CSV table of C-alpha atoms in Angstrom, one decimal:
chain,number,residue,atom,x,y,z
F,92,UNK,CA,41.9,-72.7,-64.5
F,93,UNK,CA,43.2,-76.0,-65.9
F,94,UNK,CA,42.0,-76.6,-69.4
F,95,UNK,CA,40.1,-79.9,-69.9
F,96,UNK,CA,41.9,-82.1,-72.4
F,97,UNK,CA,39.5,-85.1,-72.6
F,98,UNK,CA,36.6,-86.9,-71.0
F,99,UNK,CA,38.0,-88.6,-67.9
F,100,UNK,CA,35.0,-90.6,-66.7
F,101,UNK,CA,31.4,-91.5,-67.4
F,102,UNK,CA,29.0,-92.3,-64.6
F,103,UNK,CA,25.6,-93.8,-65.3
F,104,UNK,CA,22.9,-93.0,-62.8
F,105,UNK,CA,20.8,-96.0,-62.2
F,106,UNK,CA,17.9,-97.1,-60.0
F,107,UNK,CA,19.7,-100.2,-58.8
F,108,UNK,CA,23.5,-100.0,-58.9
F,109,UNK,CA,23.9,-103.7,-57.9
F,110,UNK,CA,21.7,-105.0,-60.7
F,111,UNK,CA,23.4,-102.6,-63.2
F,112,UNK,CA,26.8,-103.8,-62.1
F,113,UNK,CA,25.8,-107.4,-62.7
F,114,UNK,CA,24.4,-106.5,-66.1
F,115,UNK,CA,27.5,-104.5,-67.4
F,116,UNK,CA,29.9,-107.1,-66.1
F,117,UNK,CA,28.0,-109.9,-67.9
F,118,UNK,CA,27.0,-108.0,-71.0
F,119,UNK,CA,30.2,-106.1,-71.9
F,120,UNK,CA,32.8,-106.8,-69.3
F,121,UNK,CA,33.5,-103.1,-69.0
F,122,UNK,CA,35.2,-103.1,-65.7
F,123,UNK,CA,36.0,-99.5,-64.5
F,124,UNK,CA,35.5,-97.9,-68.0
F,125,UNK,CA,31.9,-96.9,-67.0
F,126,UNK,CA,31.0,-96.1,-63.4
F,127,UNK,CA,27.6,-96.4,-61.7
F,128,UNK,CA,25.8,-94.8,-58.9
F,129,UNK,CA,22.2,-95.0,-57.6
F,130,UNK,CA,19.8,-92.3,-58.5
F,131,UNK,CA,16.0,-92.0,-58.5
F,132,UNK,CA,15.8,-88.7,-60.5
F,133,UNK,CA,12.8,-89.0,-62.9
F,134,UNK,CA,13.4,-89.4,-66.6
F,135,UNK,CA,11.2,-90.3,-69.5
F,136,UNK,CA,11.8,-91.3,-73.1
F,137,UNK,CA,15.1,-90.6,-74.9
F,138,UNK,CA,17.8,-89.4,-72.5
F,139,UNK,CA,19.7,-87.6,-75.2
F,140,UNK,CA,22.8,-89.8,-75.3
F,141,UNK,CA,24.0,-93.2,-76.4
F,142,UNK,CA,27.1,-95.3,-75.6
F,143,UNK,CA,28.8,-96.9,-78.6
F,144,UNK,CA,31.2,-99.9,-78.5
F,145,UNK,CA,33.3,-100.4,-81.6
F,146,UNK,CA,34.9,-103.7,-82.3
F,147,UNK,CA,37.0,-105.2,-85.2
F,148,UNK,CA,34.6,-107.6,-86.8
F,149,UNK,CA,30.9,-108.7,-87.1
F,150,UNK,CA,31.4,-111.8,-84.9
F,151,UNK,CA,32.4,-109.6,-82.0
F,152,UNK,CA,29.3,-107.4,-82.5
F,153,UNK,CA,27.1,-110.6,-82.4
F,154,UNK,CA,28.9,-111.8,-79.3
F,155,UNK,CA,28.4,-108.7,-77.4
F,156,UNK,CA,24.8,-108.4,-78.4
F,157,UNK,CA,24.1,-112.0,-77.5
F,158,UNK,CA,25.6,-111.5,-74.0
F,159,UNK,CA,23.7,-108.3,-73.5
F,160,UNK,CA,20.4,-109.9,-74.4
F,161,UNK,CA,21.1,-112.8,-72.2
F,162,UNK,CA,21.9,-110.4,-69.3
F,163,UNK,CA,18.6,-108.6,-69.7
F,164,UNK,CA,18.9,-106.0,-72.5
F,165,UNK,CA,16.2,-105.5,-75.1
F,166,UNK,CA,16.7,-105.2,-78.9
F,167,UNK,CA,16.2,-101.7,-80.5
F,168,UNK,CA,17.8,-102.6,-83.8
F,169,UNK,CA,18.9,-106.1,-84.8
F,170,UNK,CA,22.5,-106.4,-86.0
F,171,UNK,CA,22.7,-106.0,-89.8
F,172,UNK,CA,25.0,-104.9,-92.6
F,173,UNK,CA,24.9,-101.3,-93.8
F,174,UNK,CA,27.0,-99.0,-96.0
F,175,UNK,CA,29.4,-98.2,-93.2
F,176,UNK,CA,29.8,-101.7,-91.8
F,177,UNK,CA,27.8,-103.9,-89.4
F,178,UNK,CA,26.1,-103.2,-86.1
F,179,UNK,CA,23.0,-103.3,-83.9
F,180,UNK,CA,21.5,-101.5,-80.9
F,181,UNK,CA,20.3,-102.7,-77.5
F,182,UNK,CA,18.9,-101.0,-74.4
F,183,UNK,CA,20.2,-102.0,-71.0
F,184,UNK,CA,17.7,-102.6,-68.2
F,185,UNK,CA,18.7,-99.2,-66.6
F,186,UNK,CA,17.6,-97.5,-69.9
F,187,UNK,CA,21.0,-96.7,-71.4
F,188,UNK,CA,21.1,-97.2,-75.1
F,189,UNK,CA,24.2,-99.1,-76.5
F,190,UNK,CA,25.3,-99.4,-80.1
F,191,UNK,CA,27.6,-102.3,-81.0
F,192,UNK,CA,29.4,-101.7,-84.3
F,193,UNK,CA,32.3,-102.4,-86.6
F,194,UNK,CA,33.4,-100.9,-89.9
F,195,UNK,CA,34.3,-104.3,-91.2
F,196,UNK,CA,31.7,-106.4,-93.1
F,197,UNK,CA,33.6,-109.7,-92.9
F,198,UNK,CA,35.1,-111.8,-90.1
F,199,UNK,CA,38.8,-112.3,-90.0
F,200,UNK,CA,39.0,-114.8,-87.2
F,201,UNK,CA,37.1,-116.2,-84.2
F,202,UNK,CA,35.0,-113.8,-82.1
F,203,UNK,CA,36.7,-112.0,-79.3
F,204,UNK,CA,35.6,-109.8,-76.3
F,205,UNK,CA,38.0,-107.1,-77.2
F,206,UNK,CA,36.6,-103.5,-77.3
F,207,UNK,CA,38.5,-101.3,-79.7
F,208,UNK,CA,36.8,-98.0,-78.6
F,209,UNK,CA,34.1,-96.8,-76.2
F,210,UNK,CA,32.3,-93.7,-77.4
F,211,UNK,CA,29.8,-91.4,-75.6
F,212,UNK,CA,27.6,-89.6,-78.1
F,213,UNK,CA,25.8,-86.6,-76.8
F,214,UNK,CA,22.6,-85.7,-78.7
F,215,UNK,CA,22.6,-81.9,-78.9
F,216,UNK,CA,20.2,-79.3,-80.4
F,217,UNK,CA,22.9,-77.1,-81.9
F,218,UNK,CA,26.1,-79.0,-82.8
F,219,UNK,CA,28.1,-76.0,-83.8
F,220,UNK,CA,27.2,-74.1,-80.6
F,221,UNK,CA,28.0,-77.1,-78.4
F,222,UNK,CA,31.2,-77.7,-80.2
F,223,UNK,CA,32.2,-74.1,-79.5
F,224,UNK,CA,31.2,-74.5,-75.8
F,225,UNK,CA,33.5,-77.5,-75.4
F,226,UNK,CA,36.4,-75.9,-77.2
F,227,UNK,CA,36.1,-73.1,-74.7
F,228,UNK,CA,36.4,-75.6,-71.9
F,229,UNK,CA,39.7,-76.8,-73.4
F,230,UNK,CA,38.8,-79.8,-75.6
F,231,UNK,CA,40.3,-80.1,-79.1
F,232,UNK,CA,38.3,-81.1,-82.1
F,233,UNK,CA,39.5,-84.3,-83.9
F,234,UNK,CA,36.8,-84.5,-86.5
F,235,UNK,CA,34.0,-82.2,-87.5
F,236,UNK,CA,31.2,-82.5,-90.1
F,237,UNK,CA,29.4,-79.2,-90.0
F,238,UNK,CA,26.3,-79.1,-87.9
F,239,UNK,CA,25.9,-82.9,-87.8
F,240,UNK,CA,28.8,-84.5,-85.9
F,241,UNK,CA,31.8,-83.6,-83.9
F,242,UNK,CA,34.4,-85.8,-82.3
F,243,UNK,CA,36.9,-84.6,-79.7
F,244,UNK,CA,40.5,-85.6,-79.4
F,245,UNK,CA,41.4,-87.7,-76.4
F,246,UNK,CA,44.4,-89.1,-74.7
F,247,UNK,CA,45.5,-92.6,-75.8
F,248,UNK,CA,44.6,-94.0,-72.4
F,249,UNK,CA,41.3,-92.2,-72.1
F,250,UNK,CA,38.5,-94.7,-71.2
F,251,UNK,CA,35.8,-93.1,-73.3
F,252,UNK,CA,35.9,-90.8,-76.4
F,253,UNK,CA,33.4,-87.9,-76.5
F,254,UNK,CA,31.4,-86.9,-79.6
F,255,UNK,CA,28.4,-84.7,-80.4
F,256,UNK,CA,25.6,-85.6,-82.7
F,257,UNK,CA,22.4,-83.8,-83.7
F,258,UNK,CA,19.8,-85.0,-81.1
F,259,UNK,CA,17.2,-85.9,-83.8
F,260,UNK,CA,19.8,-87.8,-85.9
F,261,UNK,CA,21.1,-89.7,-82.9
F,262,UNK,CA,17.6,-90.9,-81.9
F,263,UNK,CA,16.9,-91.9,-85.5
F,264,UNK,CA,20.2,-93.8,-85.7
F,265,UNK,CA,19.4,-96.0,-82.7
F,266,UNK,CA,15.7,-96.4,-83.5
F,267,UNK,CA,13.9,-94.4,-80.9
F,268,UNK,CA,11.8,-91.3,-80.8
F,269,UNK,CA,13.7,-88.1,-80.0
F,270,UNK,CA,11.1,-87.1,-77.4
F,271,UNK,CA,12.3,-87.3,-73.8
F,272,UNK,CA,12.2,-85.3,-70.5
F,273,UNK,CA,13.7,-85.2,-67.1
F,274,UNK,CA,17.3,-86.2,-66.1
F,275,UNK,CA,19.8,-87.4,-68.6
F,276,UNK,CA,20.9,-89.9,-65.9
F,277,UNK,CA,24.6,-89.5,-66.8
F,278,UNK,CA,27.4,-87.5,-65.2
F,279,UNK,CA,30.6,-86.7,-67.1
F,280,UNK,CA,34.0,-86.3,-65.3
F,281,UNK,CA,36.6,-83.8,-66.4
F,282,UNK,CA,39.7,-82.0,-65.1
F,283,UNK,CA,37.9,-78.7,-64.5
F,284,UNK,CA,35.2,-77.7,-62.0
F,285,UNK,CA,31.5,-78.6,-62.1
F,286,UNK,CA,29.4,-77.2,-64.9
F,287,UNK,CA,26.4,-77.9,-67.1
F,288,UNK,CA,26.6,-77.8,-70.9
F,289,UNK,CA,24.0,-76.1,-73.2
F,290,UNK,CA,21.9,-79.3,-73.4
F,291,UNK,CA,21.8,-79.9,-69.7
F,292,UNK,CA,24.6,-82.6,-69.5
F,293,UNK,CA,26.3,-82.3,-66.1
F,294,UNK,CA,30.1,-82.4,-65.6
F,295,UNK,CA,31.9,-82.7,-62.3
F,296,UNK,CA,35.6,-83.1,-61.4
F,297,UNK,CA,37.0,-86.5,-62.0
F,298,UNK,CA,37.7,-89.0,-60.5
F,299,UNK,CA,34.2,-89.3,-59.0
F,300,UNK,CA,33.3,-91.5,-56.1
F,301,UNK,CA,31.1,-94.3,-57.6
F,302,UNK,CA,30.8,-98.0,-58.1
F,303,UNK,CA,32.7,-99.3,-61.1
F,304,UNK,CA,30.7,-101.5,-63.5
């Protein structure tokens, strides 16, 4: 079996792929970094994951939030300063939660549309157990903070970085209740066969056949 070295693709399952494609193109300009496919599988409440876009300065955060809201997103947390930097949270029309953030508290130039990093955060019940599960699949740990947070190493050209966060803490961080049921409405692509992790997140071989955002 080939060991998986990084997350190769992220596919969001949405009710209307055409509408979602319009939203993501207008809001974030993601191109093929996140894929879409139509799905009517029931889901309710928190889906157990968030997508995070990190940028270099507050002006970039504000720009992405503004374009997302104009394209149809709703505000979960208005952008504000914090101990770690500056950021805000929005929810896309398809239900996916997006955090826009920077570690910088001051602008160093005009706003840009440059994305420094795209991170998928999986909310898990047992961070240590899920960490071990993914290590056994072949992933390498880049950062680990006990039972709270784990970040996996990825190739320089990987479209999305994968990280684990305690489910309750992740929900609190983005301003929603941790309660949720049904499908996660996300499928992850790797270099190994299909499998499901301890928290029900589904993986399948990448690349997958889907519509790019």
